[in-house]
Amino acid sequence: MYNPSPVDTGTIYLSPELTNLTEKISENIHDVWGRRRMDEGWTWGPERDEKKMTSPCLISYDELPESEKDYDRSMVLETIKLVIALGYSIEKVPVTGDAE
């Protein structure tokens, strides 16, 4: 029987900069998901339908209901905390191009 046992990240503190980063990552994850779905033939529809390949979430991140955004945010936050719990660090370095 499956017994989930994620790494305990309860003691990991995220700086305000890393907390703010979660929104950009969440939006990008939504865009990656949306692009993949569209490439598979999915389109927007008022309800999720596997046979018709429609989803109400095939909209821009800004238009998503907060419940959907919160799911993405929580996954991103836990992933960042896991990276830190495993001993890695995340730092902003100067980049060229459009990425911030």
PDB file of C-alpha atoms in Angstrom:
ATOM      1  CA  MET A   1       0.000   0.000   0.000  1.00  0.00           C
ATOM      2  CA  TYR A   2       1.271   3.452  -0.926  1.00  0.00           C
ATOM      3  CA  ASN A   3       2.251   5.544   2.092  1.00  0.00           C
ATOM      4  CA  PRO A   4       3.316   9.063   1.039  1.00  0.00           C
ATOM      5  CA  SER A   5       6.280  10.307   3.032  1.00  0.00           C
ATOM      6  CA  PRO A   6       7.420  13.676   1.703  1.00  0.00           C
ATOM      7  CA  VAL A   7      10.512  15.337   3.133  1.00  0.00           C
ATOM      8  CA  ASP A   8       9.587  17.471   6.138  1.00  0.00           C
ATOM      9  CA  THR A   9       9.973  21.081   5.019  1.00  0.00           C
ATOM     10  CA  GLY A  10       8.124  22.594   7.961  1.00  0.00           C
ATOM     11  CA  THR A  11      11.209  24.273   9.368  1.00  0.00           C
ATOM     12  CA  ILE A  12      12.374  25.800   6.075  1.00  0.00           C
ATOM     13  CA  TYR A  13      12.098  29.580   5.935  1.00  0.00           C
ATOM     14  CA  LEU A  14      11.820  31.262   2.548  1.00  0.00           C
ATOM     15  CA  SER A  15      13.030  34.816   2.081  1.00  0.00           C
ATOM     16  CA  PRO A  16      10.543  37.322   0.662  1.00  0.00           C
ATOM     17  CA  GLU A  17      12.441  37.147  -2.641  1.00  0.00           C
ATOM     18  CA  LEU A  18      11.964  33.377  -2.886  1.00  0.00           C
ATOM     19  CA  THR A  19       8.344  33.656  -1.804  1.00  0.00           C
ATOM     20  CA  ASN A  20       7.756  36.203  -4.591  1.00  0.00           C
ATOM     21  CA  LEU A  21       9.508  33.918  -7.060  1.00  0.00           C
ATOM     22  CA  THR A  22       6.801  31.311  -6.533  1.00  0.00           C
ATOM     23  CA  GLU A  23       4.261  33.410  -8.448  1.00  0.00           C
ATOM     24  CA  LYS A  24       6.488  33.618 -11.538  1.00  0.00           C
ATOM     25  CA  ILE A  25       7.209  29.887 -11.381  1.00  0.00           C
ATOM     26  CA  SER A  26       3.526  29.083 -10.870  1.00  0.00           C
ATOM     27  CA  GLU A  27       2.558  31.136 -13.908  1.00  0.00           C
ATOM     28  CA  ASN A  28       5.249  29.458 -16.007  1.00  0.00           C
ATOM     29  CA  ILE A  29       4.174  25.986 -14.860  1.00  0.00           C
ATOM     30  CA  HIS A  30       0.608  26.811 -15.875  1.00  0.00           C
ATOM     31  CA  ASP A  31       1.850  27.969 -19.292  1.00  0.00           C
ATOM     32  CA  VAL A  32       3.928  24.784 -19.739  1.00  0.00           C
ATOM     33  CA  TRP A  33       0.898  22.681 -18.765  1.00  0.00           C
ATOM     34  CA  GLY A  34      -1.368  24.681 -21.099  1.00  0.00           C
ATOM     35  CA  ARG A  35       1.030  24.416 -24.040  1.00  0.00           C
ATOM     36  CA  ARG A  36       1.349  20.655 -23.525  1.00  0.00           C
ATOM     37  CA  ARG A  37      -2.424  20.213 -23.360  1.00  0.00           C
ATOM     38  CA  MET A  38      -2.978  22.321 -26.484  1.00  0.00           C
ATOM     39  CA  ASP A  39      -0.273  20.383 -28.331  1.00  0.00           C
ATOM     40  CA  GLU A  40      -2.210  17.220 -27.414  1.00  0.00           C
ATOM     41  CA  GLY A  41      -5.398  18.688 -28.921  1.00  0.00           C
ATOM     42  CA  TRP A  42      -7.114  19.987 -25.783  1.00  0.00           C
ATOM     43  CA  THR A  43      -9.208  23.159 -26.001  1.00  0.00           C
ATOM     44  CA  TRP A  44     -11.032  25.388 -23.564  1.00  0.00           C
ATOM     45  CA  GLY A  45     -14.431  24.146 -22.406  1.00  0.00           C
ATOM     46  CA  PRO A  46     -16.740  25.030 -19.506  1.00  0.00           C
ATOM     47  CA  GLU A  47     -15.938  21.733 -17.792  1.00  0.00           C
ATOM     48  CA  ARG A  48     -13.177  19.155 -17.890  1.00  0.00           C
ATOM     49  CA  ASP A  49     -14.097  16.395 -20.319  1.00  0.00           C
ATOM     50  CA  GLU A  50     -11.565  13.672 -21.142  1.00  0.00           C
ATOM     51  CA  LYS A  51     -13.451  12.508 -24.242  1.00  0.00           C
ATOM     52  CA  LYS A  52     -13.975  15.979 -25.706  1.00  0.00           C
ATOM     53  CA  MET A  53     -10.532  17.025 -24.481  1.00  0.00           C
ATOM     54  CA  THR A  54     -11.771  20.251 -22.915  1.00  0.00           C
ATOM     55  CA  SER A  55     -10.708  22.022 -19.747  1.00  0.00           C
ATOM     56  CA  PRO A  56     -11.896  25.244 -18.109  1.00  0.00           C
ATOM     57  CA  CYS A  57      -8.296  25.858 -16.986  1.00  0.00           C
ATOM     58  CA  LEU A  58      -7.025  26.493 -20.524  1.00  0.00           C
ATOM     59  CA  ILE A  59      -6.995  30.220 -19.845  1.00  0.00           C
ATOM     60  CA  SER A  60      -4.277  32.646 -18.841  1.00  0.00           C
ATOM     61  CA  TYR A  61      -2.880  32.316 -15.334  1.00  0.00           C
ATOM     62  CA  ASP A  62      -4.328  35.710 -14.418  1.00  0.00           C
ATOM     63  CA  GLU A  63      -7.824  34.434 -15.223  1.00  0.00           C
ATOM     64  CA  LEU A  64      -7.544  31.216 -13.192  1.00  0.00           C
ATOM     65  CA  PRO A  65      -9.651  30.888 -10.050  1.00  0.00           C
ATOM     66  CA  GLU A  66      -7.617  31.458  -6.885  1.00  0.00           C
ATOM     67  CA  SER A  67      -8.140  27.791  -5.937  1.00  0.00           C
ATOM     68  CA  GLU A  68      -6.216  26.710  -9.053  1.00  0.00           C
ATOM     69  CA  LYS A  69      -3.497  29.310  -8.487  1.00  0.00           C
ATOM     70  CA  ASP A  70      -3.199  28.206  -4.846  1.00  0.00           C
ATOM     71  CA  TYR A  71      -2.636  24.591  -5.922  1.00  0.00           C
ATOM     72  CA  ASP A  72       0.182  25.663  -8.266  1.00  0.00           C
ATOM     73  CA  ARG A  73       1.657  27.961  -5.612  1.00  0.00           C
ATOM     74  CA  SER A  74       1.658  25.274  -2.928  1.00  0.00           C
ATOM     75  CA  MET A  75       3.428  22.798  -5.226  1.00  0.00           C
ATOM     76  CA  VAL A  76       6.049  25.413  -6.130  1.00  0.00           C
ATOM     77  CA  LEU A  77       6.561  26.463  -2.493  1.00  0.00           C
ATOM     78  CA  GLU A  78       7.054  22.868  -1.407  1.00  0.00           C
ATOM     79  CA  THR A  79       9.463  22.248  -4.275  1.00  0.00           C
ATOM     80  CA  ILE A  80      11.573  25.288  -3.385  1.00  0.00           C
ATOM     81  CA  LYS A  81      11.556  24.240   0.270  1.00  0.00           C
ATOM     82  CA  LEU A  82      12.620  20.713  -0.731  1.00  0.00           C
ATOM     83  CA  VAL A  83      15.535  22.057  -2.767  1.00  0.00           C
ATOM     84  CA  ILE A  84      16.712  24.004   0.292  1.00  0.00           C
ATOM     85  CA  ALA A  85      16.081  21.078   2.674  1.00  0.00           C
ATOM     86  CA  LEU A  86      18.305  18.930   0.453  1.00  0.00           C
ATOM     87  CA  GLY A  87      21.148  21.394   0.929  1.00  0.00           C
ATOM     88  CA  TYR A  88      20.949  23.429  -2.258  1.00  0.00           C
ATOM     89  CA  SER A  89      20.670  27.193  -2.465  1.00  0.00           C
ATOM     90  CA  ILE A  90      18.812  29.414  -4.878  1.00  0.00           C
ATOM     91  CA  GLU A  91      20.225  32.793  -5.747  1.00  0.00           C
ATOM     92  CA  LYS A  92      19.426  35.407  -8.347  1.00  0.00           C
ATOM     93  CA  VAL A  93      22.179  36.106 -10.830  1.00  0.00           C
ATOM     94  CA  PRO A  94      22.249  38.688 -13.612  1.00  0.00           C
ATOM     95  CA  VAL A  95      20.675  37.365 -16.807  1.00  0.00           C
ATOM     96  CA  THR A  96      20.438  38.670 -20.330  1.00  0.00           C
ATOM     97  CA  GLY A  97      17.301  38.588 -22.398  1.00  0.00           C
ATOM     98  CA  ASP A  98      13.674  38.817 -21.310  1.00  0.00           C
ATOM     99  CA  ALA A  99      13.826  36.597 -18.181  1.00  0.00           C
ATOM    100  CA  GLU A 100      13.744  38.446 -14.877  1.00  0.00           C
TER     101      GLU A 100
END
